[in-house]
């Protein structure tokens, strides 16, 4: 005899959404085997019900820095978006550096490493049109060749040859010299290198992009390949010193190397929950407000008593320090928690793409993964 399935009560639904934050412990952290599925309840998938629960609300949407709430999804899905943002959205970065001359005090390998970490941007259409460049094992390393052959990996030879569809060429050629009046100023005691020398500092804006083949149709000014921040300091030179390098940029993802990651940071936190169960008035209300960051608790006039009353104004500003639980007068009056399906995302772009576009791209990437998995699963079932 089958059991009847019912919907959870409002109290149960509310309790399940909260992670309890107590003075010394955190409670209700365990999840079900399948997110949102509970015994003796109708947990069948309903797209309309999912749409009603799903909510995306932007709190800040600057070009390279956005903060938004993602509500109504499981932590596994929110974390999938975070990991895709960090490691699976393609960008370009310097991969190979050919050093023609480097007489600065920075060693060649250190200079190449610094150049590789400079974020570059350009035409988004051109970056999407670029193909992937993949290196094979070093030809002069028999051990690497043997390991590669054992792995059974097959690389298309066309992908291993730099060409105008997979490689962008940048050149940096800077030489430091005295200004015409520099030596005279030096004898007079002047120490400002900008007044004494030409090119005393090497900056990212001194890179010169050399379009190859058909690249000019995609990467023409103002959408040519250029550093996101033109004032990134690369090195300092003194008269007679020179840096001349040619760099090859390729397309990659953060899983290959962090220099390809399109975000400086992508993180989320759960929305804090503050429940004042009993009225807190007068001096206690002011004391409670001091237990939280500014703006979390607001004091309003209580019509019944004529005193100031503490109410929750903006829980998003709370850092969940639990300070209020250290005071005996608040222990039974204030309940702290976190809303387990309300994720506050913070996405800071490194500048190659707008931060809100990056989140949309992460959604598209996850969808493509799901469609690919569904296809493969269907092939297995045939």
XYZ file of C-alpha atoms in Angstrom:
382
model
C 0.000 0.000 0.000
C 1.636 3.242 -1.122
C 2.053 6.145 1.255
C 0.437 9.438 0.369
C 2.860 12.251 -0.393
C 2.252 15.737 0.915
C 3.907 19.134 0.684
C 6.019 20.321 3.651
C 4.472 22.755 6.108
C 5.540 26.406 6.054
C 7.431 25.889 9.332
C 9.354 22.903 7.947
C 10.182 24.708 4.707
C 11.481 27.703 6.674
C 13.519 25.534 9.045
C 15.153 23.622 6.199
C 16.337 26.826 4.548
C 18.328 27.968 7.608
C 21.753 26.883 8.792
C 21.834 27.552 12.541
C 24.663 29.757 13.826
C 25.004 29.332 17.577
C 27.472 30.639 20.149
C 29.872 27.698 19.759
C 28.369 25.483 17.049
C 26.805 25.467 13.596
C 23.738 23.260 13.145
C 21.532 21.956 10.327
C 24.431 21.784 7.896
C 23.717 18.318 6.481
C 21.997 18.009 3.135
C 19.843 15.248 1.691
C 21.214 12.603 -0.675
C 19.484 14.414 -3.522
C 19.166 18.204 -3.098
C 15.664 19.196 -1.998
C 14.358 15.625 -1.784
C 12.729 14.538 1.485
C 10.922 11.281 2.441
C 7.150 11.012 1.986
C 6.977 14.229 -0.048
C 6.293 14.910 -3.697
C 9.768 15.764 -4.991
C 9.053 15.297 -8.684
C 10.671 17.851 -10.969
C 8.449 20.768 -11.884
C 9.977 23.450 -14.074
C 7.312 25.993 -13.130
C 7.959 25.472 -9.427
C 11.701 25.840 -10.068
C 11.110 29.110 -11.938
C 9.063 30.460 -9.032
C 11.878 29.731 -6.570
C 14.739 30.855 -8.810
C 15.789 34.477 -8.439
C 18.776 36.490 -9.653
C 19.043 39.964 -8.162
C 21.971 42.292 -8.917
C 23.136 44.528 -6.069
C 26.119 45.997 -7.905
C 26.905 45.792 -11.589
C 30.010 47.771 -12.482
C 31.924 46.843 -15.600
C 34.565 44.778 -13.826
C 32.958 44.192 -10.432
C 29.497 42.775 -9.809
C 27.618 41.481 -6.769
C 24.353 39.590 -7.155
C 22.144 37.124 -5.309
C 21.390 33.700 -6.732
C 18.381 32.274 -4.865
C 16.613 28.930 -5.058
C 19.410 26.592 -6.154
C 21.492 23.977 -4.382
C 25.062 24.614 -3.224
C 26.374 22.106 -5.785
C 24.987 24.216 -8.634
C 26.243 27.493 -7.169
C 29.694 25.980 -6.702
C 29.654 24.694 -10.288
C 29.207 28.277 -11.510
C 32.067 29.443 -9.282
C 34.438 26.749 -10.521
C 33.536 27.427 -14.169
C 34.202 31.135 -13.649
C 37.637 30.364 -12.247
C 38.788 27.594 -14.523
C 36.761 27.013 -17.687
C 36.089 30.302 -19.484
C 38.672 30.938 -22.232
C 40.852 34.050 -22.414
C 44.209 34.914 -23.961
C 47.602 35.268 -22.298
C 51.270 35.222 -23.242
C 52.493 31.644 -23.571
C 55.871 31.881 -25.350
C 58.439 34.664 -24.957
C 61.391 34.958 -27.347
C 64.068 37.059 -25.671
C 66.231 38.885 -28.206
C 67.905 41.175 -25.707
C 67.493 41.714 -21.968
C 70.140 43.753 -20.203
C 67.879 44.824 -17.328
C 68.518 43.571 -13.789
C 65.527 41.197 -14.103
C 66.497 37.659 -15.078
C 65.020 36.308 -18.314
C 62.829 33.687 -16.606
C 61.460 36.209 -14.088
C 60.717 38.692 -16.857
C 58.902 36.032 -18.898
C 56.829 35.064 -15.876
C 55.824 38.688 -15.302
C 54.828 39.090 -18.929
C 52.692 35.941 -18.814
C 50.578 37.329 -15.963
C 49.610 40.553 -17.775
C 45.909 40.365 -18.788
C 45.231 41.317 -22.411
C 41.981 42.122 -24.147
C 40.724 42.785 -27.656
C 37.818 42.163 -29.980
C 35.472 39.649 -28.324
C 34.412 38.368 -31.731
C 38.030 37.770 -32.668
C 38.808 36.001 -29.393
C 35.841 33.681 -29.900
C 36.982 32.950 -33.457
C 40.485 31.943 -32.337
C 41.248 28.237 -32.402
C 43.093 26.348 -29.656
C 46.849 25.963 -29.741
C 48.208 22.823 -28.081
C 51.817 21.904 -27.554
C 53.019 18.373 -27.925
C 55.799 16.866 -25.799
C 59.321 18.298 -26.270
C 61.020 16.588 -29.205
C 64.380 16.560 -27.401
C 62.974 14.798 -24.300
C 62.610 11.014 -24.900
C 61.047 10.491 -21.452
C 58.274 13.007 -22.173
C 57.700 11.441 -25.588
C 57.373 7.992 -23.980
C 54.871 9.199 -21.348
C 52.854 10.970 -24.046
C 52.707 7.834 -26.197
C 51.637 5.720 -23.212
C 48.767 8.100 -22.440
C 47.314 7.429 -25.892
C 46.552 11.143 -26.433
C 46.303 12.198 -30.062
C 46.931 15.828 -31.011
C 45.964 17.246 -34.387
C 49.252 18.415 -35.983
C 47.489 21.587 -37.187
C 46.969 22.595 -33.554
C 50.687 22.414 -32.741
C 51.781 24.900 -35.412
C 51.488 28.619 -34.564
C 49.436 30.416 -37.209
C 47.171 33.427 -37.573
C 44.152 31.510 -36.256
C 45.645 30.419 -32.929
C 48.518 32.781 -32.101
C 48.760 36.544 -31.544
C 52.146 38.270 -31.794
C 53.211 41.122 -29.509
C 56.554 42.878 -29.391
C 58.185 44.844 -26.591
C 61.268 46.839 -27.591
C 62.321 49.486 -25.080
C 65.736 51.049 -24.512
C 66.669 53.503 -21.775
C 68.900 56.523 -22.463
C 69.785 59.901 -20.992
C 67.559 62.838 -21.732
C 69.381 65.694 -23.546
C 69.601 67.677 -20.307
C 69.756 64.605 -18.045
C 73.503 64.529 -17.276
C 73.492 68.223 -16.428
C 70.540 67.769 -14.076
C 72.282 64.781 -12.460
C 75.329 66.913 -11.631
C 73.001 69.461 -10.044
C 71.624 66.773 -7.724
C 68.413 65.850 -9.532
C 67.288 62.281 -8.689
C 63.944 61.996 -10.454
C 64.464 59.274 -13.130
C 61.646 60.681 -15.259
C 63.612 63.923 -15.608
C 66.980 62.242 -16.089
C 66.178 59.360 -18.445
C 63.992 58.321 -21.352
C 62.142 55.024 -20.784
C 63.344 54.595 -17.215
C 60.230 52.468 -16.607
C 58.793 49.845 -18.935
C 54.984 49.714 -18.948
C 52.460 47.362 -20.494
C 51.206 50.021 -22.937
C 54.574 49.835 -24.720
C 53.654 46.465 -26.216
C 53.103 46.643 -29.977
C 50.608 44.249 -31.565
C 51.583 42.838 -34.978
C 48.513 41.374 -36.742
C 49.244 38.210 -38.710
C 47.333 36.988 -41.751
C 43.612 37.758 -41.396
C 43.852 39.031 -37.814
C 43.535 42.667 -38.892
C 39.853 42.198 -39.769
C 39.097 41.245 -36.157
C 41.749 43.119 -34.208
C 41.841 46.588 -35.710
C 41.881 49.685 -33.436
C 40.216 50.313 -31.060
C 39.658 46.553 -30.719
C 43.260 45.538 -31.221
C 45.101 43.356 -28.701
C 46.168 45.526 -25.772
C 46.794 45.226 -22.011
C 43.731 45.657 -19.804
C 45.668 48.118 -17.653
C 48.180 50.101 -19.713
C 50.082 51.264 -16.621
C 51.224 47.844 -15.369
C 54.915 48.257 -14.500
C 57.067 45.557 -16.090
C 60.617 46.664 -15.282
C 62.861 49.634 -14.535
C 65.821 50.505 -16.737
C 68.829 52.776 -16.592
C 70.870 54.235 -19.477
C 72.267 51.488 -21.703
C 69.817 48.835 -20.570
C 67.323 47.364 -23.019
C 64.457 44.875 -23.209
C 63.550 43.426 -26.606
C 61.201 40.447 -26.638
C 58.597 38.931 -28.924
C 55.602 37.285 -27.259
C 53.069 34.776 -28.552
C 49.593 34.904 -27.008
C 47.321 31.875 -27.174
C 43.837 30.944 -26.026
C 43.527 28.979 -22.793
C 41.482 28.324 -19.660
C 42.233 28.704 -15.977
C 42.425 24.921 -15.536
C 45.581 25.019 -17.689
C 47.151 27.976 -15.879
C 45.781 30.691 -13.636
C 47.021 33.368 -16.054
C 44.089 32.386 -18.306
C 41.497 32.840 -15.549
C 39.133 35.701 -16.523
C 38.431 36.673 -12.909
C 40.607 38.130 -10.189
C 38.196 36.495 -7.765
C 34.861 34.716 -7.921
C 33.304 33.792 -4.604
C 29.984 33.472 -2.837
C 28.625 33.469 0.688
C 25.276 32.570 2.200
C 22.875 35.352 3.138
C 22.991 35.963 6.922
C 19.699 35.541 8.790
C 18.948 37.575 11.927
C 15.711 36.899 13.769
C 14.831 39.133 16.741
C 12.357 36.915 18.614
C 11.497 39.397 21.387
C 11.444 43.221 21.340
C 14.765 44.812 22.315
C 14.274 48.390 23.526
C 16.146 51.406 24.862
C 19.780 50.986 25.890
C 19.719 47.295 24.968
C 18.669 48.220 21.426
C 21.679 50.543 21.070
C 23.959 47.847 22.506
C 22.595 45.282 20.041
C 23.222 47.627 17.121
C 26.871 47.935 18.209
C 27.222 44.139 18.082
C 26.743 44.190 14.290
C 28.461 46.075 11.445
C 27.050 49.505 10.690
C 23.756 49.355 8.794
C 22.658 45.870 9.859
C 20.461 46.933 12.802
C 18.291 50.049 12.689
C 16.679 51.843 15.647
C 13.068 52.886 15.174
C 10.500 54.460 17.475
C 8.279 51.944 19.292
C 4.765 53.389 19.511
C 3.760 51.203 22.472
C 6.624 52.217 24.791
C 7.963 55.421 23.243
C 11.488 53.951 23.276
C 13.898 53.072 20.508
C 13.423 49.557 19.187
C 15.995 47.409 17.339
C 14.927 46.003 13.960
C 16.886 44.255 11.208
C 17.597 46.689 8.378
C 20.102 45.003 6.014
C 21.289 41.479 6.938
C 23.502 41.356 3.834
C 25.999 43.658 5.573
C 26.404 41.238 8.481
C 29.643 39.265 8.831
C 28.137 36.705 11.264
C 30.612 37.503 14.028
C 28.215 36.117 16.725
C 29.112 39.059 18.959
C 25.506 39.429 20.146
C 25.466 35.827 21.402
C 28.269 36.644 23.852
C 25.903 38.846 25.835
C 23.497 37.071 28.183
C 20.650 39.547 27.579
C 20.545 38.710 23.850
C 21.043 34.922 23.855
C 17.349 34.057 24.020
C 16.151 37.056 22.042
C 18.283 36.876 18.869
C 18.590 33.890 16.535
C 21.379 33.861 13.952
C 21.670 31.719 10.845
C 22.431 31.523 7.159
C 19.971 30.963 4.321
C 21.261 27.804 2.628
C 19.802 28.499 -0.832
C 20.565 32.248 -1.024
C 24.056 32.768 -2.464
C 25.608 36.229 -2.638
C 28.082 36.072 -5.527
C 30.996 38.460 -5.974
C 32.622 38.412 -9.421
C 35.639 40.636 -10.094
C 36.764 40.474 -13.702
C 40.436 40.777 -14.606
C 39.290 43.099 -17.400
C 39.073 40.916 -20.475
C 35.286 40.589 -20.175
C 32.565 42.409 -18.246
C 31.785 40.726 -14.940
C 28.074 40.185 -15.652
C 28.896 38.637 -19.043
C 31.213 36.174 -17.318
C 28.385 34.788 -15.184
C 26.159 34.397 -18.253
C 29.017 32.594 -20.018
C 29.373 30.254 -17.030
C 25.668 29.382 -17.324
C 26.111 28.648 -21.046
C 29.151 26.491 -20.319
C 27.304 24.447 -17.701
C 24.381 23.996 -20.070
C 26.710 22.742 -22.797
C 28.253 20.297 -20.317
C 24.809 18.987 -19.367
C 23.790 18.550 -23.016
C 27.027 16.702 -23.746
C 26.541 14.444 -20.716
C 22.928 13.781 -21.707
C 24.012 12.831 -25.240
C 26.728 10.507 -23.949
C 24.310 8.931 -21.502
C 21.828 8.375 -24.319
C 24.541 6.702 -26.404
C 25.302 4.323 -23.523
C 21.640 3.358 -23.166
C 21.277 2.393 -26.827
